[in-house]
Amino acid sequence: LGFTERQQEDLRFLSMRTGLNIISGPTGHGKSTLLKHLMESMAEDNPEKAFMSIEDPPEFPMRGVDQVLVSTKAGTDPLMRGRTYTDAIAGAMRSDPDTLMIGEVRYPEAAVAAINAAMTGHGVWGTIHANNAFGIIPRMVSLLNAANFVEAMEHFCDPNVLAGLTYQRLVPVLCPH
């Protein structure tokens, strides 16, 4: 995908940890593509483990990953959309995945479910809209607070919960040389 060797090593390291890994970046800058390749790579390297994704809708088919479509129709009440996402994550957790991918954490209920999955020792990957890697923290805390999650900052930033924050932005190529 054009990553440097160091960036590849960092992603490899994060893929071996349990906890929550969140990728942020502008729309169209490859967050979902990165997650697809990470999940497929982890599934290929660890065929004995279970990998699941919860997406609304799935953006790409992924080899070795059980994908769950969450239907949260655009006209639906935001509370119901978040609840539908949460129910899908809870259902996936009953299947005992080793690694869970949440396509995009956009609802307070999905943020809580992601934290809870990470707290139980699962690897959890997702994307969120934030302006930079450090902006992920207040964005997640805001979602958790909206869900009345007690001590949101302390739980989110717990080293047993938070594994990694990544910000990704494509760099334009101005000259082929």
Backbone as a printed PyTorch tensor [residue, N CA C, xyz], in Angstrom:
tensor([[[  0.8080,  -1.2090,   0.0000],
         [  0.0000,   0.0000,   0.0000],
         [  0.8470,   1.2680,   0.0000]],

        [[  2.1580,   1.1180,  -0.1160],
         [  3.0170,   2.2900,  -0.1600],
         [  3.5670,   2.7120,   1.1850]],

        [[  3.4230,   1.8970,   2.2100],
         [  3.9460,   2.2310,   3.5300],
         [  5.4480,   1.9840,   3.5800]],

        [[  6.1300,   2.7660,   4.3910],
         [  7.5570,   2.5430,   4.5920],
         [  7.7420,   1.2650,   5.4130]],

        [[  8.9590,   0.7600,   5.4560],
         [  9.2430,  -0.4380,   6.2500],
         [  8.9020,  -0.1940,   7.7220]],

        [[  9.2320,   0.9710,   8.2310],
         [  8.9370,   1.3140,   9.6310],
         [  7.4320,   1.3180,   9.8930]],

        [[  6.6580,   1.8950,   8.9730],
         [  5.2090,   1.9240,   9.1260],
         [  4.6290,   0.5070,   9.1040]],

        [[  5.1830,  -0.3340,   8.2360],
         [  4.7430,  -1.7310,   8.1790],
         [  5.0410,  -2.4510,   9.4940]],

        [[  6.2100,  -2.1960,  10.0580],
         [  6.5690,  -2.7970,  11.3510],
         [  5.6080,  -2.3390,  12.4500]],

        [[  5.2700,  -1.0550,  12.4410],
         [  4.3420,  -0.5260,  13.4440],
         [  2.9720,  -1.2170,  13.3320]],

        [[  2.4770,  -1.3590,  12.1130],
         [  1.1810,  -2.0120,  11.9100],
         [  1.2530,  -3.4870,  12.3080]],

        [[  2.3560,  -4.1400,  11.9930],
         [  2.5430,  -5.5450,  12.3920],
         [  2.5010,  -5.6630,  13.9190]],

        [[  3.1950,  -4.7510,  14.5950],
         [  3.2050,  -4.7410,  16.0590],
         [  1.7910,  -4.5660,  16.6080]],

        [[  1.0540,  -3.5940,  16.0680],
         [ -0.3110,  -3.3500,  16.5460],
         [ -1.2220,  -4.5500,  16.2850]],

        [[ -0.9960,  -5.2540,  15.1820],
         [ -1.8510,  -6.4010,  14.8490],
         [ -1.6320,  -7.5780,  15.7930]],

        [[ -0.5360,  -7.5890,  16.5230],
         [ -0.2530,  -8.6760,  17.4600],
         [ -0.8060,  -8.3970,  18.8500]],

        [[ -1.3070,  -7.1970,  19.0830],
         [ -1.8100,  -6.8080,  20.4030],
         [ -3.3200,  -6.9890,  20.4860]],

        [[ -3.8010,  -7.1580,  21.7170],
         [ -5.2330,  -7.0630,  21.9410],
         [ -5.5170,  -5.6040,  22.2850]],

        [[ -6.7660,  -5.2570,  22.2830],
         [ -7.1290,  -3.8770,  22.5790],
         [ -7.6490,  -3.1800,  21.3450]],

        [[ -7.9330,  -1.9130,  21.5040],
         [ -8.5810,  -1.1150,  20.4780],
         [ -7.5670,  -0.3290,  19.6570]],

        [[ -7.6170,  -0.5140,  18.3390],
         [ -6.8070,   0.2400,  17.3850],
         [ -7.7670,   1.0550,  16.5310]],

        [[ -7.5600,   2.3600,  16.4970],
         [ -8.4460,   3.2290,  15.7300],
         [ -7.6450,   3.9740,  14.6780]],

        [[ -8.1850,   3.9610,  13.4610],
         [ -7.5730,   4.6660,  12.3400],
         [ -8.4630,   5.8390,  11.9780]],

        [[ -7.8520,   6.9960,  11.8130],
         [ -8.5850,   8.1940,  11.4400],
         [ -7.9270,   8.8100,  10.2130]],

        [[ -8.6630,   9.6530,   9.5580],
         [ -8.1430,  10.3600,   8.3940],
         [ -9.2940,  10.9010,   7.5760]],

        [[ -8.9880,  11.7510,   6.6110],
         [-10.0450,  12.3200,   5.7790],
         [-10.7490,  11.2460,   4.9410]],

        [[-11.9610,  11.5620,   4.5150],
         [-12.7060,  10.6780,   3.6280],
         [-11.9000,  10.4550,   2.3480]],

        [[-11.8340,   9.2030,   1.9200],
         [-11.1550,   8.8750,   0.6680],
         [ -9.6500,   8.7250,   0.7750]],

        [[ -9.1210,   8.6250,   1.9900],
         [ -7.6730,   8.5160,   2.1540],
         [ -7.2150,   7.1150,   2.5470]],

        [[ -8.0560,   6.1070,   2.3090],
         [ -7.6120,   4.7270,   2.4160],
         [ -7.7540,   4.0430,   3.7570]],

        [[ -8.5530,   4.5880,   4.6680],
         [ -8.7160,   3.9410,   5.9780],
         [ -9.3270,   2.5500,   5.8260]],

        [[-10.3890,   2.4490,   5.0640],
         [-11.0580,   1.1570,   4.8750],
         [-10.1760,   0.1890,   4.0970]],

        [[ -9.4360,   0.7020,   3.1390],
         [ -8.5210,  -0.1460,   2.3770],
         [ -7.4370,  -0.7010,   3.2970]],

        [[ -6.9170,   0.1330,   4.1730],
         [ -5.9150,  -0.3220,   5.1350],
         [ -6.5010,  -1.4040,   6.0440]],

        [[ -7.7060,  -1.1820,   6.5660],
         [ -8.3330,  -2.1820,   7.4380],
         [ -8.5390,  -3.5010,   6.6950]],

        [[ -8.9800,  -3.4370,   5.4540],
         [ -9.1840,  -4.6480,   4.6550],
         [ -7.8880,  -5.4410,   4.5700]],

        [[ -6.8030,  -4.7740,   4.2000],
         [ -5.5220,  -5.4700,   4.0420],
         [ -4.9750,  -5.9740,   5.3830]],

        [[ -5.1650,  -5.2050,   6.4390],
         [ -4.7320,  -5.6530,   7.7670],
         [ -5.4870,  -6.9110,   8.1910]],

        [[ -6.8040,  -6.8900,   8.0490],
         [ -7.6150,  -8.0450,   8.4530],
         [ -7.2660,  -9.2760,   7.6230]],

        [[ -7.1240,  -9.1050,   6.3170],
         [ -6.7720, -10.2480,   5.4680],
         [ -5.3890, -10.7910,   5.8190]],

        [[ -4.4680,  -9.9040,   6.0930],
         [ -3.1130, -10.3140,   6.4550],
         [ -3.1110, -11.0730,   7.7800]],

        [[ -3.8400, -10.5630,   8.7700],
         [ -3.9100, -11.2420,  10.0600],
         [ -4.5680, -12.6150,   9.9060]],

        [[ -5.6360, -12.6890,   9.1030],
         [ -6.3300, -13.9620,   8.8880],
         [ -5.4270, -14.9630,   8.1720]],

        [[ -4.6580, -14.4800,   7.2120],
         [ -3.7430, -15.3640,   6.4750],
         [ -2.6160, -15.8710,   7.3790]],

        [[ -2.0730, -14.9920,   8.2120],
         [ -0.9690, -15.3630,   9.1020],
         [ -1.4310, -16.2120,  10.2830]],

        [[ -2.7140, -16.1460,  10.6300],
         [ -3.2520, -16.8470,  11.8090],
         [ -4.5430, -17.5760,  11.4460]],

        [[ -4.4800, -18.5820,  10.5820],
         [ -5.7210, -19.2400,  10.1380],
         [ -6.4870, -19.9480,  11.2570]],

        [[ -5.8250, -20.1890,  12.3800],
         [ -6.4850, -20.8510,  13.5100],
         [ -7.3440, -19.8820,  14.3240]],

        [[ -7.2300, -18.5910,  14.0590],
         [ -7.9810, -17.5830,  14.8040],
         [ -9.2230, -17.1510,  14.0310]],

        [[-10.1690, -16.5780,  14.7640],
         [-11.4250, -16.1260,  14.1680],
         [-11.4030, -14.6040,  13.9940]],

        [[-11.7180, -14.1560,  12.7910],
         [-11.7430, -12.7380,  12.4510],
         [-13.1410, -12.3850,  11.9530]],

        [[-13.7020, -11.2970,  12.4980],
         [-15.0400, -10.8560,  12.1020],
         [-15.0360,  -9.3540,  11.8600]],

        [[-15.9170,  -8.9400,  10.9610],
         [-16.1040,  -7.5090,  10.7570],
         [-17.5920,  -7.1830,  10.8560]],

        [[-17.8600,  -6.0130,  11.4140],
         [-19.2220,  -5.4790,  11.5290],
         [-19.1990,  -4.1910,  10.7260]],

        [[-19.9740,  -4.1480,   9.6450],
         [-19.9000,  -2.9770,   8.7710],
         [-21.2750,  -2.5400,   8.2940]],

        [[-21.3830,  -1.2690,   7.9920],
         [-22.6270,  -0.6630,   7.5130],
         [-22.3300,   0.2320,   6.3180]],

        [[-22.3100,  -0.2870,   5.1420],
         [-22.2990,  -1.6790,   4.6780],
         [-20.8520,  -2.1390,   4.5090]],

        [[-20.6220,  -3.4600,   4.2760],
         [-19.2570,  -3.9100,   3.9940],
         [-18.7480,  -3.2310,   2.7200]],

        [[-17.5420,  -2.6810,   2.7870],
         [-16.9970,  -1.9660,   1.6350],
         [-16.2780,  -2.8900,   0.6550]],

        [[-15.6320,  -3.9280,   1.1960],
         [-14.8770,  -4.8670,   0.3720],
         [-15.1250,  -6.2830,   0.8750]],

        [[-15.1170,  -7.2770,  -0.0260],
         [-15.0660,  -8.6490,   0.4810],
         [-13.6700,  -8.8900,   1.0580]],

        [[-13.5880,  -9.6490,   2.1590],
         [-12.2970,  -9.9130,   2.7980],
         [-12.0930, -11.4150,   2.9560]],

        [[-10.9650, -11.9040,   2.4490],
         [-10.6150, -13.3170,   2.5710],
         [-10.3150, -13.6520,   4.0310]],

        [[-10.9150, -14.7420,   4.5270],
         [-10.6230, -15.2140,   5.8740],
         [-11.3140, -14.4540,   6.9850]],

        [[-12.2210, -13.5570,   6.6370],
         [-12.9150, -12.7270,   7.6280],
         [-14.4210, -12.9370,   7.4710]],

        [[-15.0910, -13.2830,   8.5620],
         [-16.5540, -13.3850,   8.5390],
         [-17.1080, -11.9700,   8.6280]],

        [[-17.8550, -11.5740,   7.5980],
         [-18.3730, -10.2100,   7.5390],
         [-19.8560, -10.1810,   7.8660]],

        [[-20.2200,  -9.2280,   8.7220],
         [-21.6070,  -9.0550,   9.1240],
         [-22.0920,  -7.7070,   8.6100]],

        [[-23.1600,  -7.7430,   7.8230],
         [-23.7780,  -6.5230,   7.3150],
         [-24.7320,  -5.9890,   8.3740]],

        [[-24.5520,  -4.7310,   8.7110],
         [-25.4760,  -4.0650,   9.6240],
         [-26.3020,  -3.1250,   8.7780]],

        [[-27.5910,  -3.3050,   8.8060],
         [-28.4700,  -2.4430,   8.0270],
         [-29.0260,  -1.3670,   8.9420]],

        [[-28.5150,  -0.1560,   8.7770],
         [-28.9990,   0.9880,   9.5680],
         [-29.4900,   2.0470,   8.5960]],

        [[-30.5800,   1.7770,   7.9570],
         [-31.1190,   2.6430,   6.9180],
         [-31.0330,   4.1130,   7.2890]],

        [[-30.6670,   4.9280,   6.3020],
         [-30.4110,   6.3530,   6.5300],
         [-31.5770,   7.0810,   7.1820]],

        [[-32.8160,   6.6840,   6.8920],
         [-33.9600,   7.3820,   7.4390],
         [-34.2990,   6.9750,   8.8660]],

        [[-33.6300,   5.9910,   9.3830],
         [-33.9340,   5.4770,  10.7150],
         [-33.4650,   6.4460,  11.7940]],

        [[-34.1640,   6.4290,  12.9050],
         [-33.8090,   7.2240,  14.0730],
         [-32.3700,   6.8970,  14.5000]],

        [[-31.5100,   7.9110,  14.7630],
         [-30.1200,   7.6610,  15.1470],
         [-29.9850,   6.7320,  16.3500]],

        [[-30.9280,   6.8050,  17.2960],
         [-30.8830,   5.9240,  18.4580],
         [-31.0430,   4.4690,  18.0310]],

        [[-31.9550,   4.2310,  17.0870],
         [-32.1790,   2.8660,  16.5950],
         [-30.9810,   2.3910,  15.7650]],

        [[-30.3730,   3.2910,  15.0010],
         [-29.2030,   2.9120,  14.2050],
         [-28.0670,   2.4870,  15.1200]],

        [[-27.8260,   3.2520,  16.1630],
         [-26.7790,   2.8920,  17.1200],
         [-27.0830,   1.5810,  17.8150]],

        [[-28.3410,   1.3750,  18.1660],
         [-28.7490,   0.1330,  18.8390],
         [-28.5480,  -1.0680,  17.9140]],

        [[-28.8980,  -0.9160,  16.6350],
         [-28.7170,  -1.9950,  15.6620],
         [-27.2390,  -2.3680,  15.5590]],

        [[-26.3840,  -1.3660,  15.5180],
         [-24.9390,  -1.5930,  15.4460],
         [-24.4510,  -2.3130,  16.7010]],

        [[-24.9250,  -1.8590,  17.8510],
         [-24.5410,  -2.4750,  19.1230],
         [-24.9830,  -3.9290,  19.1800]],

        [[-26.2030,  -4.2070,  18.7280],
         [-26.7010,  -5.5850,  18.7260],
         [-25.8410,  -6.4670,  17.8250]],

        [[-25.4240,  -5.9320,  16.6930],
         [-24.5690,  -6.7050,  15.7860],
         [-23.2120,  -7.0000,  16.4290]],

        [[-22.6580,  -6.0220,  17.1240],
         [-21.3650,  -6.2210,  17.8000],
         [-21.5200,  -7.2430,  18.9200]],

        [[-22.6120,  -7.1470,  19.6800],
         [-22.8540,  -8.1160,  20.7620],
         [-23.0080,  -9.5210,  20.1950]],

        [[-23.7120,  -9.6470,  19.0720],
         [-23.8710, -10.9510,  18.4250],
         [-22.5340, -11.5020,  17.9540]],

        [[-21.7070, -10.6330,  17.4110],
         [-20.3750, -11.0590,  16.9610],
         [-19.5350, -11.5260,  18.1430]],

        [[-19.6380, -10.8390,  19.2720],
         [-18.8580, -11.2140,  20.4500],
         [-19.2710, -12.5920,  20.9690]],

        [[-20.5350, -12.9610,  20.8010],
         [-20.9840, -14.2970,  21.2100],
         [-20.3440, -15.3760,  20.3380]],

        [[-19.8820, -15.0020,  19.1420],
         [-19.1990, -15.9470,  18.2610],
         [-17.7280, -16.1000,  18.6340]],

        [[-17.2830, -15.3690,  19.6360],
         [-15.9260, -15.4370,  20.1840],
         [-14.8310, -15.1850,  19.1390]],

        [[-14.8670, -14.0240,  18.4810],
         [-13.7830, -13.7130,  17.5440],
         [-12.5050, -13.3580,  18.3000]],

        [[-11.3770, -13.6320,  17.6830],
         [-10.1090, -13.1870,  18.2600],
         [ -9.8960, -11.7100,  17.9350]],

        [[-10.2850, -11.3340,  16.7140],
         [-10.1620,  -9.9430,  16.2710],
         [-11.4740,  -9.5150,  15.6360]],

        [[-11.9230,  -8.3360,  16.0310],
         [-13.1720,  -7.7790,  15.5410],
         [-12.8920,  -6.4490,  14.8650]],

        [[-13.4400,  -6.2790,  13.6830],
         [-13.3160,  -5.0050,  12.9820],
         [-14.6760,  -4.3250,  12.9770]],

        [[-14.7040,  -3.0940,  13.4620],
         [-15.9110,  -2.2720,  13.4010],
         [-15.6390,  -1.2460,  12.3220]],

        [[-16.3300,  -1.3600,  11.2080],
         [-16.0280,  -0.5110,  10.0630],
         [-15.8320,   0.9500,  10.4180]],

        [[-16.8060,   1.5200,  11.0970],
         [-16.6790,   2.9180,  11.5040],
         [-17.3960,   3.1110,  12.8310]],

        [[-16.6900,   3.6970,  13.7790],
         [-17.2970,   4.0090,  15.0780],
         [-17.9350,   5.3840,  14.9180]],

        [[-19.2490,   5.3890,  14.6900],
         [-19.9220,   6.6740,  14.4900],
         [-21.0700,   6.9080,  15.4500]],

        [[-21.4460,   5.8850,  16.2020],
         [-22.5400,   6.0050,  17.1570],
         [-22.0050,   5.8270,  18.5730]],

        [[-22.5800,   6.5320,  19.5390],
         [-22.1330,   6.3550,  20.9270],
         [-22.1770,   4.8970,  21.3730]],

        [[-23.2250,   4.1840,  20.9700],
         [-23.3700,   2.7870,  21.3730],
         [-22.2660,   1.9170,  20.7760]],

        [[-21.8360,   2.2240,  19.5600],
         [-20.7430,   1.4610,  18.9320],
         [-19.4240,   1.7360,  19.6490]],

        [[-19.2350,   2.9680,  20.1150],
         [-18.0190,   3.3020,  20.8670],
         [-17.9650,   2.5030,  22.1600]],

        [[-19.0930,   2.4150,  22.8540],
         [-19.1520,   1.6330,  24.0960],
         [-18.8820,   0.1650,  23.8010]],

        [[-19.4910,  -0.3610,  22.7520],
         [-19.2910,  -1.7740,  22.4010],
         [-17.8320,  -2.0450,  22.0420]],

        [[-17.1950,  -1.1070,  21.3580],
         [-15.7750,  -1.2740,  21.0020],
         [-14.9110,  -1.3130,  22.2600]],

        [[-15.1880,  -0.4250,  23.2130],
         [-14.4380,  -0.4060,  24.4730],
         [-14.6550,  -1.7100,  25.2330]],

        [[-15.9100,  -2.1500,  25.3140],
         [-16.2100,  -3.3870,  26.0340],
         [-15.5240,  -4.5920,  25.3910]],

        [[-15.4950,  -4.6470,  24.0770],
         [-14.8170,  -5.7560,  23.3910],
         [-13.3210,  -5.7230,  23.6790]],

        [[-12.7360,  -4.5320,  23.6700],
         [-11.3030,  -4.4020,  23.9630],
         [-11.0030,  -4.7650,  25.4120]],

        [[-11.9170,  -4.4270,  26.3240],
         [-11.7180,  -4.7260,  27.7490],
         [-11.7370,  -6.2270,  28.0240]],

        [[-12.3500,  -6.9990,  27.1300],
         [-12.4220,  -8.4470,  27.3280],
         [-11.2660,  -9.1710,  26.6490]],

        [[-10.2710,  -8.4190,  26.1820],
         [ -9.0720,  -9.0420,  25.6340],
         [ -9.1090,  -9.3470,  24.1490]],

        [[-10.0590,  -8.7820,  23.4350],
         [-10.1280,  -8.9840,  21.9980],
         [ -9.3310,  -7.9000,  21.2790]],

        [[ -8.8650,  -8.2150,  20.0950],
         [ -8.3040,  -7.2040,  19.2170],
         [ -9.4720,  -6.5330,  18.5200]],

        [[ -9.5250,  -5.2250,  18.5370],
         [-10.6290,  -4.4890,  17.9200],
         [-10.0280,  -3.4120,  17.0250]],

        [[-10.4880,  -3.3650,  15.7920],
         [-10.0250,  -2.3650,  14.8280],
         [-11.2220,  -1.5820,  14.3200]],

        [[-11.0510,  -0.2860,  14.1080],
         [-12.1200,   0.5300,  13.5720],
         [-11.5970,   1.8550,  13.0640]],

        [[-12.4860,   2.5910,  12.4480],
         [-12.1440,   3.9370,  11.9810],
         [-13.0690,   4.9260,  12.6880]],

        [[-12.6320,   6.1670,  12.6970],
         [-13.4450,   7.2380,  13.2810],
         [-13.0680,   8.5360,  12.5670]],

        [[-13.9930,   9.4610,  12.5240],
         [-13.7000,  10.7620,  11.9300],
         [-13.0850,  11.6730,  12.9820]],

        [[-11.8330,  12.0490,  12.7760],
         [-11.1200,  12.9860,  13.6380],
         [-10.0610,  13.6680,  12.7850]],

        [[ -9.6170,  14.8440,  13.1980],
         [ -8.6940,  15.6410,  12.3880],
         [ -7.2340,  15.2210,  12.4630]],

        [[ -6.8840,  14.4190,  13.4720],
         [ -5.5140,  13.9160,  13.6060],
         [ -5.5430,  12.7650,  14.6090]],

        [[ -4.4030,  12.1220,  14.8200],
         [ -4.3700,  10.9600,  15.7150],
         [ -4.7860,  11.3430,  17.1370]],

        [[ -4.2970,  12.4650,  17.6300],
         [ -4.6590,  12.8700,  18.9860],
         [ -6.1180,  13.3170,  19.0750]],

        [[ -6.6830,  13.7460,  17.9540],
         [ -8.0920,  14.1260,  17.9170],
         [ -9.0290,  12.9460,  18.0930]],

        [[ -8.5040,  11.7220,  17.9400],
         [ -9.3090,  10.5230,  18.1460],
         [ -9.7650,  10.4560,  19.6010]],

        [[ -8.8940,  10.8630,  20.5170],
         [ -9.1990,  10.7390,  21.9440],
         [-10.4290,  11.5710,  22.3280]],

        [[-10.4540,  12.8850,  22.0730],
         [-11.6610,  13.6330,  22.4500],
         [-12.8960,  13.1910,  21.6670]],

        [[-12.7090,  12.7340,  20.4350],
         [-13.8570,  12.2580,  19.6420],
         [-14.4660,  11.0160,  20.2880]],

        [[-13.6200,  10.0460,  20.6730],
         [-14.1230,   8.8340,  21.3320],
         [-14.7290,   9.1670,  22.6980]],

        [[-14.0640,  10.0330,  23.4600],
         [-14.5750,  10.4090,  24.7820],
         [-15.9320,  11.0880,  24.6270]],

        [[-16.0830,  11.9130,  23.6030],
         [-17.3600,  12.5770,  23.3420],
         [-18.4550,  11.5440,  23.0460]],

        [[-18.1450,  10.5450,  22.2240],
         [-19.1200,   9.4940,  21.9210],
         [-19.4590,   8.6910,  23.1880]],

        [[-18.4450,   8.3720,  23.9750],
         [-18.6740,   7.6120,  25.2050],
         [-19.5130,   8.4130,  26.2010]],

        [[-19.2180,   9.7120,  26.3270],
         [-20.0080,  10.5690,  27.2160],
         [-21.4550,  10.6540,  26.7490]],

        [[-21.6620,  10.7000,  25.4290],
         [-23.0240,  10.7510,  24.8890],
         [-23.8060,   9.4830,  25.2370]],

        [[-23.0750,   8.3820,  25.4690],
         [-23.7090,   7.1270,  25.8650],
         [-23.7300,   6.9620,  27.3860]],

        [[-23.3900,   8.0450,  28.1070],
         [-23.3540,   8.0230,  29.5780],
         [-22.3870,   6.9800,  30.1230]],

        [[-21.2830,   6.7980,  29.4300],
         [-20.2390,   5.8660,  29.8570],
         [-19.4770,   6.5170,  31.0040]],

        [[-19.3940,   5.8460,  32.1420],
         [-18.7640,   6.3960,  33.3380],
         [-17.2450,   6.3980,  33.1690]],

        [[-16.6050,   7.5240,  33.5220],
         [-15.1520,   7.6880,  33.4470],
         [-14.6180,   7.3390,  32.0510]],

        [[-15.1970,   7.9820,  31.0470],
         [-14.8740,   7.6780,  29.6490],
         [-13.3830,   7.8010,  29.3430]],

        [[-12.7630,   8.9040,  29.7450],
         [-11.3400,   9.1210,  29.4400],
         [-10.4710,   8.0390,  30.0800]],

        [[-10.7350,   7.7260,  31.3350],
         [ -9.9250,   6.7290,  32.0420],
         [-10.0480,   5.3500,  31.3990]],

        [[-11.2680,   4.9660,  31.0250],
         [-11.4600,   3.6620,  30.3940],
         [-10.8360,   3.6140,  28.9990]],

        [[-11.0720,   4.6610,  28.2120],
         [-10.5620,   4.6630,  26.8440],
         [ -9.0370,   4.6460,  26.8210]],

        [[ -8.4060,   5.4380,  27.6660],
         [ -6.9420,   5.5630,  27.6520],
         [ -6.2320,   4.5050,  28.5020]],

        [[ -6.9660,   3.5800,  29.0850],
         [ -6.3640,   2.4800,  29.8400],
         [ -5.4660,   1.6770,  28.8920]],

        [[ -4.2180,   1.3990,  29.2700],
         [ -3.3060,   0.6650,  28.3800],
         [ -3.7690,  -0.7500,  28.0580]],

        [[ -4.6990,  -1.2920,  28.8420],
         [ -5.2590,  -2.6050,  28.5160],
         [ -6.4090,  -2.5010,  27.5200]],

        [[ -6.8540,  -1.2850,  27.2600],
         [ -7.9390,  -1.0570,  26.3060],
         [ -7.3930,  -0.4700,  25.0120]],

        [[ -6.6930,   0.6330,  25.1020],
         [ -6.2120,   1.3350,  23.9190],
         [ -4.8790,   0.7580,  23.4520]],

        [[ -4.8630,   0.2350,  22.2320],
         [ -3.6320,  -0.3450,  21.6830],
         [ -2.9430,   0.6310,  20.7360]],

        [[ -3.7090,   1.3510,  19.9170],
         [ -3.0580,   2.2430,  18.9670],
         [ -3.9980,   3.2550,  18.3430]],

        [[ -3.4320,   4.4070,  18.0180],
         [ -4.1320,   5.4680,  17.2980],
         [ -3.3280,   5.7610,  16.0340]],

        [[ -4.0050,   5.7570,  14.9050],
         [ -3.3270,   5.9950,  13.6390],
         [ -4.0810,   7.0600,  12.8650]],

        [[ -3.3390,   7.9980,  12.2990],
         [ -3.9380,   8.9860,  11.4060],
         [ -3.3200,   8.7800,  10.0430]],

        [[ -4.1570,   8.7120,   9.0390],
         [ -3.6750,   8.4320,   7.6890],
         [ -4.1780,   9.4900,   6.7190]],

        [[ -3.2520,  10.0350,   5.9650],
         [ -3.5950,  11.0190,   4.9270],
         [ -2.7460,  10.7040,   3.7180]],

        [[ -3.3800,  10.6610,   2.5600],
         [ -2.6440,  10.4380,   1.3180],
         [ -1.8820,  11.6980,   0.9550]],

        [[ -0.6820,  11.5200,   0.4490],
         [  0.1480,  12.6370,   0.0280],
         [  0.0650,  12.7290,  -1.5020]],

        [[ -0.2700,  13.8950,  -2.0400],
         [ -0.3560,  13.9970,  -3.4870],
         [  1.0130,  13.8670,  -4.1450]],

        [[  1.0400,  13.2090,  -5.2710],
         [  2.2730,  13.1040,  -6.0530],
         [  2.2700,  14.2630,  -7.0340]],

        [[  3.2170,  15.1690,  -6.8750],
         [  3.2640,  16.3560,  -7.7230],
         [  4.1300,  16.1460,  -8.9640]],

        [[  5.0580,  15.2050,  -8.8450],
         [  5.9740,  14.9440,  -9.9530],
         [  6.2980,  13.4590,  -9.9700]],

        [[  6.2480,  12.8060, -11.1290],
         [  6.5260,  11.3560, -11.1660],
         [  7.9560,  11.0100, -10.8110]],

        [[  8.8670,  11.9880, -10.7530],
         [ 10.2590,  11.7180, -10.4200],
         [ 10.5580,  12.0680,  -8.9900]]])
